[in-house]
CSV table of C-alpha atoms in Angstrom, one decimal:
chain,number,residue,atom,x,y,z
A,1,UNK,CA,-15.8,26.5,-18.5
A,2,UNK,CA,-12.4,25.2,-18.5
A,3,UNK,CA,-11.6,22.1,-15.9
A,4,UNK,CA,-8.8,24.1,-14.2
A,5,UNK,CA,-11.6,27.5,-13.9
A,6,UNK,CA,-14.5,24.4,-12.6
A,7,UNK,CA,-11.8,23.0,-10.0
A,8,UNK,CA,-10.6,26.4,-8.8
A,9,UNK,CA,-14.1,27.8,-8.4
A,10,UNK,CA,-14.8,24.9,-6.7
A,11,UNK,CA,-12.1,23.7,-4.9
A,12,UNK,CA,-12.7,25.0,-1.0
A,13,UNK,CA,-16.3,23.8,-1.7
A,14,UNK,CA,-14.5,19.8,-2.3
A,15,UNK,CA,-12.1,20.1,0.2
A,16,UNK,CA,-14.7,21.4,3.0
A,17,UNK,CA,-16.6,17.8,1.6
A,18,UNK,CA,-13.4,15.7,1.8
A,19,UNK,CA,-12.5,16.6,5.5
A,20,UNK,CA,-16.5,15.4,6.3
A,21,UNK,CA,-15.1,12.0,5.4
A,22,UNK,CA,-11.2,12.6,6.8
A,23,UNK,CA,-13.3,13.4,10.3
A,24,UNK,CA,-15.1,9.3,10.3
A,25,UNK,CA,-12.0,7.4,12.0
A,26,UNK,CA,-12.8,4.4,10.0
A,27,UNK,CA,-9.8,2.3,11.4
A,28,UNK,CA,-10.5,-1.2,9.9
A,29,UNK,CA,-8.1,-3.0,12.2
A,30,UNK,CA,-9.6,-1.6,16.0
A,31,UNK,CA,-13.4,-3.6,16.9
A,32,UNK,CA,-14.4,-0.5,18.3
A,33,UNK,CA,-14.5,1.7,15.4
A,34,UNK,CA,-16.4,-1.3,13.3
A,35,UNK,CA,-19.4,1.7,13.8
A,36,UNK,CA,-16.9,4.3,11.9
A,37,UNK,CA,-15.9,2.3,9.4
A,38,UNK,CA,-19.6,1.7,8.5
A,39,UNK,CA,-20.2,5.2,8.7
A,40,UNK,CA,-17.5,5.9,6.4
A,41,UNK,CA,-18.8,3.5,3.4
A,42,UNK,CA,-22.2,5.2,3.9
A,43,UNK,CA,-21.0,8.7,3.7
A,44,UNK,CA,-19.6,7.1,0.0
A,45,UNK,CA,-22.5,5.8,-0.9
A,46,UNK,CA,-24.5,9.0,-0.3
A,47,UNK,CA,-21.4,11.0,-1.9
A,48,UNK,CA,-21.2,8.7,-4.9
A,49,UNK,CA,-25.2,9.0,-5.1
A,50,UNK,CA,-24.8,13.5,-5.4
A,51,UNK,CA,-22.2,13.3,-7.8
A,52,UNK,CA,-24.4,11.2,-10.2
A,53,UNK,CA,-23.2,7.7,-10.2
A,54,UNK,CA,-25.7,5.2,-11.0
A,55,UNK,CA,-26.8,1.2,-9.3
A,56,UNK,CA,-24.9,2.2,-5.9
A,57,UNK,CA,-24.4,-0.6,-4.0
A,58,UNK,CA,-23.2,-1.7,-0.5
A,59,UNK,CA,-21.9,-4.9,-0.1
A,60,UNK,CA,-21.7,-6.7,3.3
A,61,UNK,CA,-19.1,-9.0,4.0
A,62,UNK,CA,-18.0,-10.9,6.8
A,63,UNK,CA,-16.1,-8.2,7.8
A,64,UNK,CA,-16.5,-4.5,6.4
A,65,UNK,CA,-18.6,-3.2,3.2
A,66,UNK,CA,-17.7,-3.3,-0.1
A,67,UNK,CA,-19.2,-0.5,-2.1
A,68,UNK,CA,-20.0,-0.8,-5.7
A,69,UNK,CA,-21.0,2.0,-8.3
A,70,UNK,CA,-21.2,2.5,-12.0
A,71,UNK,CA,-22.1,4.6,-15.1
A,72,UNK,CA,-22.7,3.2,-18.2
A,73,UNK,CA,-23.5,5.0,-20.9
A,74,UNK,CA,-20.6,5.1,-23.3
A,75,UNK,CA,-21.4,1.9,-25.4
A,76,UNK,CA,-18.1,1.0,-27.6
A,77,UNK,CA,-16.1,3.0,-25.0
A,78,UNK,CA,-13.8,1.3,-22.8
A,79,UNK,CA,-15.2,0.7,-19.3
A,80,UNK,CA,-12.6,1.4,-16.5
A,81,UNK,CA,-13.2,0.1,-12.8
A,82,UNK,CA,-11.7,2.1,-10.4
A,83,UNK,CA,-10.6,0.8,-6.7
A,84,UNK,CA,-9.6,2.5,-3.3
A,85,UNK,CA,-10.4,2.4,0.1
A,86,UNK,CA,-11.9,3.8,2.7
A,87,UNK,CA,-10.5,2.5,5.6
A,88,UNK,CA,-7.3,4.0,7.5
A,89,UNK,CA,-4.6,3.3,9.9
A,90,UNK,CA,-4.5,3.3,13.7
A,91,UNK,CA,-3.6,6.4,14.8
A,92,UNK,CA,-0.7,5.3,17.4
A,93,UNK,CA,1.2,6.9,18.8
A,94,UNK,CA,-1.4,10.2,19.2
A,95,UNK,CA,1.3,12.2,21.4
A,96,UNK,CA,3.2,12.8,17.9
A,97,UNK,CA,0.2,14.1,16.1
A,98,UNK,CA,0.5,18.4,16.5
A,99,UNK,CA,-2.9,18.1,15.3
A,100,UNK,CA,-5.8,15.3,16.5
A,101,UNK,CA,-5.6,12.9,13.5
A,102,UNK,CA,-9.5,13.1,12.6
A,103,UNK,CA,-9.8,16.7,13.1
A,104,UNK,CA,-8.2,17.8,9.4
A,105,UNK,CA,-6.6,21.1,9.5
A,106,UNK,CA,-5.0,22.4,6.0
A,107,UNK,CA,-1.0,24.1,6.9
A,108,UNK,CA,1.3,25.2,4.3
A,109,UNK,CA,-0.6,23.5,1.1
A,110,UNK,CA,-0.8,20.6,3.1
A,111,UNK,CA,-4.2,18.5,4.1
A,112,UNK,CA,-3.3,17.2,7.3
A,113,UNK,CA,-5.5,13.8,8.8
A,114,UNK,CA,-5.3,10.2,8.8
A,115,UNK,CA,-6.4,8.7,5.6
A,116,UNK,CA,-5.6,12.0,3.6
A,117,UNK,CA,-3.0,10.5,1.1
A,118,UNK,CA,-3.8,6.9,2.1
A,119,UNK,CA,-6.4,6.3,0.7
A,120,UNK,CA,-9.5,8.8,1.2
A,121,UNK,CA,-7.6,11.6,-0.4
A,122,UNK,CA,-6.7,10.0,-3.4
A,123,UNK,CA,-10.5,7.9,-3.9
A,124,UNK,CA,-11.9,11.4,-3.6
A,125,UNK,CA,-10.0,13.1,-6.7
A,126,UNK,CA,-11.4,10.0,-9.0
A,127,UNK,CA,-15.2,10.8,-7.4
A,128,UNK,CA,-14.9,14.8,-8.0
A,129,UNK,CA,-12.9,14.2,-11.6
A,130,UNK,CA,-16.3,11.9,-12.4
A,131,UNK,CA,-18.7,14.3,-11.3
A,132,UNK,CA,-16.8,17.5,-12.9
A,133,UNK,CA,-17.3,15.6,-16.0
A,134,UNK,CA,-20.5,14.9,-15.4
A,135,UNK,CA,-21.5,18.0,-14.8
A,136,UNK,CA,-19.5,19.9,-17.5
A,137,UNK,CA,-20.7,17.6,-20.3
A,138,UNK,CA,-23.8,15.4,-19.1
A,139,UNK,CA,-22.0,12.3,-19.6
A,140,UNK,CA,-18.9,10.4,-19.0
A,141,UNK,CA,-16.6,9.7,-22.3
A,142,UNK,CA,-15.7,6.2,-21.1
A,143,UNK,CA,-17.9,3.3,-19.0
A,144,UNK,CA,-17.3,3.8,-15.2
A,145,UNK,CA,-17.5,1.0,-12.1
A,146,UNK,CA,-16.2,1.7,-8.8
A,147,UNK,CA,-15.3,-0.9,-6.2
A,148,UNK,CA,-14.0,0.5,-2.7
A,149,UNK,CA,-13.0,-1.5,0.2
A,150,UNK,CA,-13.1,-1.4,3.9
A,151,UNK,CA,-10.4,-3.4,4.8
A,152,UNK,CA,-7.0,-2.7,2.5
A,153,UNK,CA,-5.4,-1.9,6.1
A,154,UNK,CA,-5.8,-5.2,7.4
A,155,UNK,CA,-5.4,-7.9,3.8
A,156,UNK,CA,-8.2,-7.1,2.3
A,157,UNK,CA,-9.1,-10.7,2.9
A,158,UNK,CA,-13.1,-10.2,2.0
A,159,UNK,CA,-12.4,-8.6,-1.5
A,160,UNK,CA,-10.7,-11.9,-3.3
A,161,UNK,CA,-14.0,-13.5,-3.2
A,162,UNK,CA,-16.1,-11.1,-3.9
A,163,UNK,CA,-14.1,-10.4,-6.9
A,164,UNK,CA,-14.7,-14.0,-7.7
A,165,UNK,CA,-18.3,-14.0,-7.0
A,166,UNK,CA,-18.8,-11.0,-9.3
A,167,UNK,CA,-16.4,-11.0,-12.4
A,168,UNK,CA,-19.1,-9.8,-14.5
A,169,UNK,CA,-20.6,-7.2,-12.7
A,170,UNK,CA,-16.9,-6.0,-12.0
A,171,UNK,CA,-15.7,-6.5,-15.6
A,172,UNK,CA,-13.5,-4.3,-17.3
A,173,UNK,CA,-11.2,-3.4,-19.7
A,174,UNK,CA,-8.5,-1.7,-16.9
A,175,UNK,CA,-8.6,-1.5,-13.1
A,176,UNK,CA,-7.8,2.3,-12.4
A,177,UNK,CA,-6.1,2.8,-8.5
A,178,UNK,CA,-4.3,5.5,-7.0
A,179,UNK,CA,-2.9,4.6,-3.8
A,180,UNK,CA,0.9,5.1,-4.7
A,181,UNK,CA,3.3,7.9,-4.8
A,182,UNK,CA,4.9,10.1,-7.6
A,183,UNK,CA,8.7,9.7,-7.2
A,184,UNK,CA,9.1,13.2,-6.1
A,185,UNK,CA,7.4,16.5,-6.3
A,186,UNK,CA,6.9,17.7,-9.9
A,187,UNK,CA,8.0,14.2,-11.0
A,188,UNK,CA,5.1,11.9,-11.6
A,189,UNK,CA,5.1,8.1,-11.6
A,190,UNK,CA,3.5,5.1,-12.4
A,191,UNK,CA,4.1,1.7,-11.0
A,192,UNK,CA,4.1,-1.5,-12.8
A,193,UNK,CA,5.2,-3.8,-10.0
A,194,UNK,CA,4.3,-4.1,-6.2
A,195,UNK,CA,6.5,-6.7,-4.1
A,196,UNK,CA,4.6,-9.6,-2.8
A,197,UNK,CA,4.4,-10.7,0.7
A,198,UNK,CA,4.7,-13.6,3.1
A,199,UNK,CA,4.8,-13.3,7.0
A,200,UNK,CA,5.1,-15.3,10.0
A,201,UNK,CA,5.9,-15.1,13.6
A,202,UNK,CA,8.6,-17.3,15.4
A,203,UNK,CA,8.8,-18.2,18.7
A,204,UNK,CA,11.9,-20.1,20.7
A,205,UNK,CA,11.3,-22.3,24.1
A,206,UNK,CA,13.4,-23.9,26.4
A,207,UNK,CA,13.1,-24.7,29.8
A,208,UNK,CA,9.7,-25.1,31.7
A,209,UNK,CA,10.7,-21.7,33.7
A,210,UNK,CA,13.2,-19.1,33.2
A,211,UNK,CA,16.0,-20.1,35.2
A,212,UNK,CA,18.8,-17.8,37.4
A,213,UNK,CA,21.8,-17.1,35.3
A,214,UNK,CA,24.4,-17.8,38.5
A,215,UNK,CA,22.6,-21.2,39.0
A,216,UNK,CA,22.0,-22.4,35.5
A,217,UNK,CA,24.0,-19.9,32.9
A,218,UNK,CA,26.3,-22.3,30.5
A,219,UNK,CA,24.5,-25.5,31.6
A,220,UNK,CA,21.6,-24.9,29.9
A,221,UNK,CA,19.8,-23.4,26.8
A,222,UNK,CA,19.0,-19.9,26.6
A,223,UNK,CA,16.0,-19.3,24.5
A,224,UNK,CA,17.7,-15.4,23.7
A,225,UNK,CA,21.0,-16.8,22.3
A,226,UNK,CA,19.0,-19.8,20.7
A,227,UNK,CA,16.7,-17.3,18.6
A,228,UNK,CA,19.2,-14.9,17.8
A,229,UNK,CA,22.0,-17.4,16.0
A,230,UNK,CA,18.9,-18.5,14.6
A,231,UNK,CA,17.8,-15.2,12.8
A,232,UNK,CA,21.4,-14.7,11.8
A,233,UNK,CA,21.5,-17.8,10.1
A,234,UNK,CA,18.6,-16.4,7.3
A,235,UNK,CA,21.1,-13.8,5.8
A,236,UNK,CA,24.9,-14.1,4.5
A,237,UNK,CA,27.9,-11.4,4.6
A,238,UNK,CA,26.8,-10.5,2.0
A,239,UNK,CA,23.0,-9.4,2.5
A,240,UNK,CA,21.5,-12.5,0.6
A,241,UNK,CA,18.9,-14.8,2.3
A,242,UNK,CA,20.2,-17.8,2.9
A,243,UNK,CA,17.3,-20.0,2.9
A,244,UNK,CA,17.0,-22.7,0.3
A,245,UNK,CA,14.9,-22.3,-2.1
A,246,UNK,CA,14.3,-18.6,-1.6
A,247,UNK,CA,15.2,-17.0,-4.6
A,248,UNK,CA,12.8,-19.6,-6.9
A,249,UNK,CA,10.9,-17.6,-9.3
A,250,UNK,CA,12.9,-14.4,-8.3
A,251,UNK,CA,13.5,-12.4,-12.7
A,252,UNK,CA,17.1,-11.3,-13.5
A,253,UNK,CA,17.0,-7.4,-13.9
A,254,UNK,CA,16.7,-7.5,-17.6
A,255,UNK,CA,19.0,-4.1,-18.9
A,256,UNK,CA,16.1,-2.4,-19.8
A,257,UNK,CA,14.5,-2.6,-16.5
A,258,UNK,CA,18.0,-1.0,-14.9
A,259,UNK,CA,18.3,1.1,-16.8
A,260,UNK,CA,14.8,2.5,-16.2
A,261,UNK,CA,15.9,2.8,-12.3
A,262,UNK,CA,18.7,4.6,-13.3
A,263,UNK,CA,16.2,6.9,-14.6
A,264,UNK,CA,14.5,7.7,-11.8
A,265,UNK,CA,17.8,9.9,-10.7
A,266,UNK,CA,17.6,8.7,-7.0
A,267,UNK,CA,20.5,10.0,-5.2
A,268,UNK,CA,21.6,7.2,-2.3
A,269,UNK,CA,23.9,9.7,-0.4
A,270,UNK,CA,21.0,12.1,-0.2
A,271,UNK,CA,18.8,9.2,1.1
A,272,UNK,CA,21.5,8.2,3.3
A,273,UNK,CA,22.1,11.6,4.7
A,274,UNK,CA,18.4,12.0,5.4
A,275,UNK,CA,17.6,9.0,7.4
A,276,UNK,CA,21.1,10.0,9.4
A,277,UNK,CA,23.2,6.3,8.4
A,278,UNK,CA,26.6,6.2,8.1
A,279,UNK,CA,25.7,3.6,5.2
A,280,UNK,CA,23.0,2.0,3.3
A,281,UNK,CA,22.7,-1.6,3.1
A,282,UNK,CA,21.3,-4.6,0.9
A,283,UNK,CA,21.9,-7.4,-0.9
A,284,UNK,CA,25.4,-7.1,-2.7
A,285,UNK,CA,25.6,-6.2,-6.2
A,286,UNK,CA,22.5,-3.9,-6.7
A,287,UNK,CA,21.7,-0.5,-6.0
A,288,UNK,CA,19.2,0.9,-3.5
A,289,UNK,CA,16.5,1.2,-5.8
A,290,UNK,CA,16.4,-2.0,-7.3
A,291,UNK,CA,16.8,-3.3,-4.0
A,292,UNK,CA,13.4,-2.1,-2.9
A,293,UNK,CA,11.5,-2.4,-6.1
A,294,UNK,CA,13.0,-5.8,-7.7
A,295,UNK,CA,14.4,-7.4,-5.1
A,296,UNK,CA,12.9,-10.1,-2.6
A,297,UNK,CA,13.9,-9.2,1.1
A,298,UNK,CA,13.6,-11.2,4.5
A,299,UNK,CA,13.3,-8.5,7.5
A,300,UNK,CA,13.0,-8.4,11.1
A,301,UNK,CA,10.2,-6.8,12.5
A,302,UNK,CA,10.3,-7.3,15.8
A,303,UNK,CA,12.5,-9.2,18.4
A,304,UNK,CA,11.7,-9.7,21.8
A,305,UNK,CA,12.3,-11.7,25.1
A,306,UNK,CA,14.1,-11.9,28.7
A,307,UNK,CA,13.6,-8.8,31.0
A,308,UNK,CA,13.1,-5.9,30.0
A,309,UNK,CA,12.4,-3.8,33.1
A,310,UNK,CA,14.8,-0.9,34.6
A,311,UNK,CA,17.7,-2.4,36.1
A,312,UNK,CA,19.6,-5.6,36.2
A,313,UNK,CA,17.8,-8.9,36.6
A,314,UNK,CA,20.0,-12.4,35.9
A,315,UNK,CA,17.8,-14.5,34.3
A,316,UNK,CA,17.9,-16.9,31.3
A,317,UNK,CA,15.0,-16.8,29.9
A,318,UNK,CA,12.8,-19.9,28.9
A,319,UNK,CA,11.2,-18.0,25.6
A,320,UNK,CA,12.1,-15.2,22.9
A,321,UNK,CA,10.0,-14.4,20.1
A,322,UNK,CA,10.1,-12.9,16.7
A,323,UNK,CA,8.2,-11.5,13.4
A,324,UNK,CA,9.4,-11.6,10.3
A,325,UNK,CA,8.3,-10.6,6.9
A,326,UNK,CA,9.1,-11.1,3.2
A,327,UNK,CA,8.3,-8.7,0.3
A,328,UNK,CA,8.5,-10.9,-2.8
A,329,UNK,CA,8.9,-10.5,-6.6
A,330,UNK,CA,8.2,-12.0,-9.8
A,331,UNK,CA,6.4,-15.2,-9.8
A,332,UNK,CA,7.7,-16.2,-6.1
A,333,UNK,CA,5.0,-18.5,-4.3
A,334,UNK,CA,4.4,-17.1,-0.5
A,335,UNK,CA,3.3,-20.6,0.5
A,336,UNK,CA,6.5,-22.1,-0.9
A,337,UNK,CA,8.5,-18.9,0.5
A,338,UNK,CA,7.1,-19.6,4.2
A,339,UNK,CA,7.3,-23.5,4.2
A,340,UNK,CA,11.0,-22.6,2.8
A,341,UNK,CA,11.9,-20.3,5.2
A,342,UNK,CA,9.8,-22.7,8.2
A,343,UNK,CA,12.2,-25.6,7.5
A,344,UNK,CA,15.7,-23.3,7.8
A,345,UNK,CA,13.8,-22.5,11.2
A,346,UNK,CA,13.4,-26.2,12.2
A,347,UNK,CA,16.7,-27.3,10.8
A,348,UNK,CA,19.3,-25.1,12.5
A,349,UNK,CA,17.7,-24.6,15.8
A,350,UNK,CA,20.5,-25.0,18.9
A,351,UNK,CA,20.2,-28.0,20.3
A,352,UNK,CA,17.9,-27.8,23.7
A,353,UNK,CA,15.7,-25.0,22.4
A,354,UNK,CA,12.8,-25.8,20.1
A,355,UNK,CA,11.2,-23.7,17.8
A,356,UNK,CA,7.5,-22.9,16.7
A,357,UNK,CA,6.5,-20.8,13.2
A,358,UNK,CA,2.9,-19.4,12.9
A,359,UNK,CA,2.7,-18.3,9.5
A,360,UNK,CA,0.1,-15.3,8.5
A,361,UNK,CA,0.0,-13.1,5.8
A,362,UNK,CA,0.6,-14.6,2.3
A,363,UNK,CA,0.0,-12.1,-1.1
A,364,UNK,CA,1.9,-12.2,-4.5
A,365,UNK,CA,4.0,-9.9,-6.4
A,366,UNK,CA,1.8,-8.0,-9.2
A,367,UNK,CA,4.2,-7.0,-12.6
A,368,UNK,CA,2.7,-5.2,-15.7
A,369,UNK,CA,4.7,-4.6,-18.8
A,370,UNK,CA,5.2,-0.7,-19.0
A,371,UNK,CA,4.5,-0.9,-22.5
A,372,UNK,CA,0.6,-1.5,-22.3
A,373,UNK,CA,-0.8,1.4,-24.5
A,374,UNK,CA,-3.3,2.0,-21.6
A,375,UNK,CA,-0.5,2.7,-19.2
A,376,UNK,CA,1.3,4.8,-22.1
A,377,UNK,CA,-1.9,6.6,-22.3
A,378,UNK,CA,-1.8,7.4,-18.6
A,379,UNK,CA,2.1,8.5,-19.0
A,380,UNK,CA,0.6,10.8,-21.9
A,381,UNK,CA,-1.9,12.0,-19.6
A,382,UNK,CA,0.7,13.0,-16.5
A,383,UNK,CA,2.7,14.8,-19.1
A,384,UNK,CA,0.0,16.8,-20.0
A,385,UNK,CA,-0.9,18.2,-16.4
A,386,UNK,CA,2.2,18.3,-14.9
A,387,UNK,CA,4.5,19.1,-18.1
A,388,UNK,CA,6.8,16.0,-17.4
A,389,UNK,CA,5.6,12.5,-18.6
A,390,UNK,CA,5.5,9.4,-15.9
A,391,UNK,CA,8.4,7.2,-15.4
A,392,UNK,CA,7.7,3.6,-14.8
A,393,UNK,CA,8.7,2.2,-11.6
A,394,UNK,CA,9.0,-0.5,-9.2
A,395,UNK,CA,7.7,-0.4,-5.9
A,396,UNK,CA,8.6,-2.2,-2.6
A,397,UNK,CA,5.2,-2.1,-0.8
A,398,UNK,CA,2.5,-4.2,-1.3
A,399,UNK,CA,-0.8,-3.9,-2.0
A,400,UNK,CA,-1.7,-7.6,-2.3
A,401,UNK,CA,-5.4,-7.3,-3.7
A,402,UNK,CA,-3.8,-6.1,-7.4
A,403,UNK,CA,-2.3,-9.2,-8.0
A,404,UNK,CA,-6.2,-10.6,-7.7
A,405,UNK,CA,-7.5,-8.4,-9.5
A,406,UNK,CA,-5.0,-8.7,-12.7
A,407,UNK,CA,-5.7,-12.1,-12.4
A,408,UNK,CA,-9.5,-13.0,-11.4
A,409,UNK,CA,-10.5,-9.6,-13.7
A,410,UNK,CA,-8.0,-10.4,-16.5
A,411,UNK,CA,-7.3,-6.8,-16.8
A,412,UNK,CA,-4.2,-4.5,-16.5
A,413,UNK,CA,-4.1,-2.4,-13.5
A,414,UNK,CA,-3.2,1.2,-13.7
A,415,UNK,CA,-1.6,3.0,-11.0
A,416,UNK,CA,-2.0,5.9,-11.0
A,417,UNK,CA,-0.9,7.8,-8.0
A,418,UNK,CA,-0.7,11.1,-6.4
A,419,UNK,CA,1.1,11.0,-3.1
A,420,UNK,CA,4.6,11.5,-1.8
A,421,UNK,CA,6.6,9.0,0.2
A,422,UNK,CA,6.6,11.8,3.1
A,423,UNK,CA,3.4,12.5,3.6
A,424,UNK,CA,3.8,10.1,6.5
A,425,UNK,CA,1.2,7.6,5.6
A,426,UNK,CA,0.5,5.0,8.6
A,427,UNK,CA,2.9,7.7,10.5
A,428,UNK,CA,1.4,10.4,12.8
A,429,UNK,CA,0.5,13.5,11.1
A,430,UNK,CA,-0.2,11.9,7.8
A,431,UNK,CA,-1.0,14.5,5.1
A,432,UNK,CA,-1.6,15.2,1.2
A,433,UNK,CA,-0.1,17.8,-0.5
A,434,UNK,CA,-2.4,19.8,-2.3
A,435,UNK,CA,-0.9,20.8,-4.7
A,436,UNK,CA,-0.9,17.2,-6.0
A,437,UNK,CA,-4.6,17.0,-5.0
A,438,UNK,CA,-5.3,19.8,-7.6
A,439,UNK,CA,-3.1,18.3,-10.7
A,440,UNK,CA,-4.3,15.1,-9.7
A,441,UNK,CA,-8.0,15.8,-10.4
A,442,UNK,CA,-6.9,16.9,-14.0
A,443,UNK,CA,-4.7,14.5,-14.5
A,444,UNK,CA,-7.5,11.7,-13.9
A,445,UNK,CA,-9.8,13.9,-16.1
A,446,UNK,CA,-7.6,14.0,-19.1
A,447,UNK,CA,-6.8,10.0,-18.7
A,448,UNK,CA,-10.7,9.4,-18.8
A,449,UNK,CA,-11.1,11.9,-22.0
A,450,UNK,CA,-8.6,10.1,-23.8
A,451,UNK,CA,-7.8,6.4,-23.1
C-alpha cells in the first residue's frame, strides 16, 4: 500500500485521535491547569506506547514532564531526535473564539483548537509518519528518539538541563522540529535562523504620592513624561536603537543571504494593505523581510501609568511602567544586550524621577548554514510532496531552546515546519490547515526514507 492510499484510509481515524489530545487544555503558564498539562504528557506517553515506540519515558522536572522515546534498530543509520511540545497558550480572550478553544471542530479544511498548529498538530504528524512506517514496513529506515516538552510556552527553562544531564541518551546526528511555518500556502520553507531574545520590565517613580496637577503640575516630576522621553531616547529618526553597544555581534547581510529574501517574493504593499497601515516601518536601509528575520529589534510591549478611568482626573502621577523586549541575531549576548540597554535607562533618566529595570527573559539567536546536506535533503524531500523545493529563510520569533540544543547536542537542527503565519497561533481560534497536515505527514515520511 502506497503512503498517500495508508494516510487517506486512515486519515479520519488520526484526526478523531488528534482532537483526544487538542481537547487536554494543557496551558503550561495557568497553576490550575498543572493537572492538564500532566494529562497531556500521559496521553503521549500511552500514544507513543500504540504506535510502537520503544524505552518510553516520563521525565519529572521541577516544573512539567519531559517525555522521552526511541527506536533503535537501524545500526549505521543516522539517528534523528525529534522535539515538540505539548503544552499550549492561554486561551484569552475566550469571547473571540466562535468555537470553545478545547472543543476542536474541523470548518473548511481547517482544524480548529488551541495547540492545533502550535505545537500538538505538528508533534502528531512526526508520531503517525513513525508509526505508518512502522507498520507498512516493520521497522524504521533511520534511528528515532523523541524528546517533547511541557513548557516551550513559558522558556522552556527545565529542558537546558536536562539536555545537559542527558547528552548521550539524547544523542544524535540531527534534531528534527516542526514548529514553524511554510512562507505561504503551496510554498514550503525551512528556517535556518530564529532571533534571540532579551526582556525586561522598567518602571519610573517620583514622588511619594501622586500629586494634583493644579497644585503641583510644572514644579515637579511627572513619572508619565519622565518614562516616555525615556523610551524615546532607545530609537533614532531613523528606526536604529540607540543604545551603546547594541548592535555588538549583530552579521552584515552577506549578498547571498539578501538575495535569498528577495526570493521569498514577499510583497510589502500587500502586507501593508492587510494589516490596514498607511506605511510600514523599520530600521532604515533594509527591507521588511530582513528586518524581521536578520535584524535585532527593541519593542514596546506595554506602557502604562496615571488614570486610566472614564473621565477626567488631574493628577500627576508618582509611577509609570513599561515592558520591553529584544529579538536578537547572530552571536548577540542577551546578558550584555540587557546590562546595555539597563545603563541607557539609568543614564538619561529626567532629573527627579528614578528608574528601576527587572530584567527576565534571556535566549540566543540560533543560525545554521542552509547548505548542510541534511537540510538540503529535507529541501529535497518538500519538493517531492509538494512539487516545489523549500526556500531557506529567516525567522523573527524565537524559540530559544534550539540554540541549546545545536550547542549542548552538537547537532544541526532541522526545521521543518508545516503551519501558516495565520492560523492564529497564541490568537483565539487557532487552527491548522489540513491540507498541510496531510502533505506534512509525507513529507516527514520521505525525509526519514532518505536522509
Amino acid at each position: 500500500m502506497s503512503y498517500e492510499t495508508y494516510f487517506s484510509t486512515h486519515r479520519d481515524e488520526h484526526l478523531e485521535e488528534l482532537k483526544q489530545w487538542l481537547r487536554i487544555p494543557s496551558i503550561s503558564a495557568l497553576s490550575e491547569h498543572k493537572d492538564d498539562v500532566l494529562a497531556a504528557a500521559h496521553w503521549l506517553t500511552d500514544t507513543l506506547k500504540k504506535a510502537g515506540l520503544e524505552n518510553i519515558e516520563l521525565h519529572p522536572t521541577a516544573g512539567h514532564p519531559v517525555i522521552y522515546a526511541d527506536y533503535l534498530h537501524a545500526p549505521g543509520k543516522p539517528t534523528i531526535l525529534v522535539y515538540g511540545h505539548y503544552d499550549v497558550q492561554p486561551v484569552d480572550p475566550l469571547n473571540l473564539w466562535t468555537t470553545p478553544p478545547f472543543e476542536p471542530e474541523i470548518r473548511d479544511g481547517k482544524l480548529y483548537a488551541r495547540g492545533a498548529t502550535d505545537d500538538k498538530g505538528q508533534v502528531f504528524i512526526h508520531l503517525k509518519a513513525i508509526e505508518a512506517i512502522l507498520k507498512q514496513e516493520g521497522t524504521l529506515p533511520v534511528n528515532i528518539k523523541l524528546c517533547i516538552e511541557g513548557e516551550e510556552e513559558i522558556g522552556s527553562a527545565n529542558l537546558p538541563p536536562f539536555l545537559e544531564a542527558n547528552k548521550e541518551k539524547l544523542a544524535a546526528d540531527a534534531v528534527l522540529v516542526s514548529d514553524t511555518s511554510l512562507l505561504e500556502r503551496g510554498r514550503p520553507a525551512i528556517c535556518t535562523g530564529l532571533r534571540g531574545l532579551g526582556s525586561l520590565e522598567v518602571s519610573v517613580t517620583t514622588a511619594l504620592t501622586d500629586l494634583h496637577s493644579g497644585s503641583y503640575g510644572g514644579g515637579v516630576p511627572n513619572a508619565l513624561h519622565a518614562l516616555v522621553s525615556l523610551l524615546s531616547s532607545l530609537h533614532d529618526d531613523k528606526g536604529r536603537v540607540s543604545v551603546e553597544g547594541f548592535y555588538d555581534g549583530v552579521p552584515e547581510l552577506s549578498p547571498m543571504l539578501r538575495e535569498e529574501f528577495v526570493k521569498q517574493g514577499v510583497n510589502e504593499d500587500k502586507i501593508r494593505e492587510g494589516l490596514g497601515l498607511d506605511a510600514l516601518y523599520g530600521e532604515e536601509g533594509y527591507s521588511f523581510v530582513e528586518r524581521i528575520g536578520a535584524r535585532p529589534t527593541l519593542e514596546l510591549n506595554g506602557v502604562y501609568g496615571g488614570f486610566q478611568g472614564e473621565g477626567s482626573k488631574t493628577v500627576i502621577p508618582k509611577e509609570a511602567h513599561a515592558k520591553i523586549t529584544c529579538r536578537l541575531v547572530g552571536d548577540q549576548d542577551p546578558q550584555h544586550i540587557l546590562d546595555a540597554v539597563e545603563a541607557h535607562l539609568k543614564a538619561n533618566i529626567q532629573t527627579g524621577a528614578k528608574v528601576h529595570v527587572k530584567q527576565m527573559e534571556k535566549a540566543r539567536a540560533f543560525n545554521i548554514d542552509p547548505s548542510n546536506p541534511i537540510l538540503q535533503t529535507a529541501a529535497d524531500a518538500y519538493g517531492k510532496v509538494y512539487g516545489t523545493r523549500a526556500l531557506f529563510t529567516k525567522d523573527g520569533g524565537s524559540i530559544p531552546i534550539m540554540e541549546s540544543f545545536a550547542r549542548v547536542l552538537e547537532a544541526p537542527v532541522v526545521l521543518m515546519g508545516f503551519g501558516l503565519d495565520d492560523e492564529n497561533l497564541h490568537a483565539p481560534d487557532e487552527h491548522f490547515n489540513l491540507e498541510n497536515f496531510d502533505k506534512g505527514l509525507l513529507t516527514i515520511v520521505e525525509f526519514l526514507k532518505t536522509v
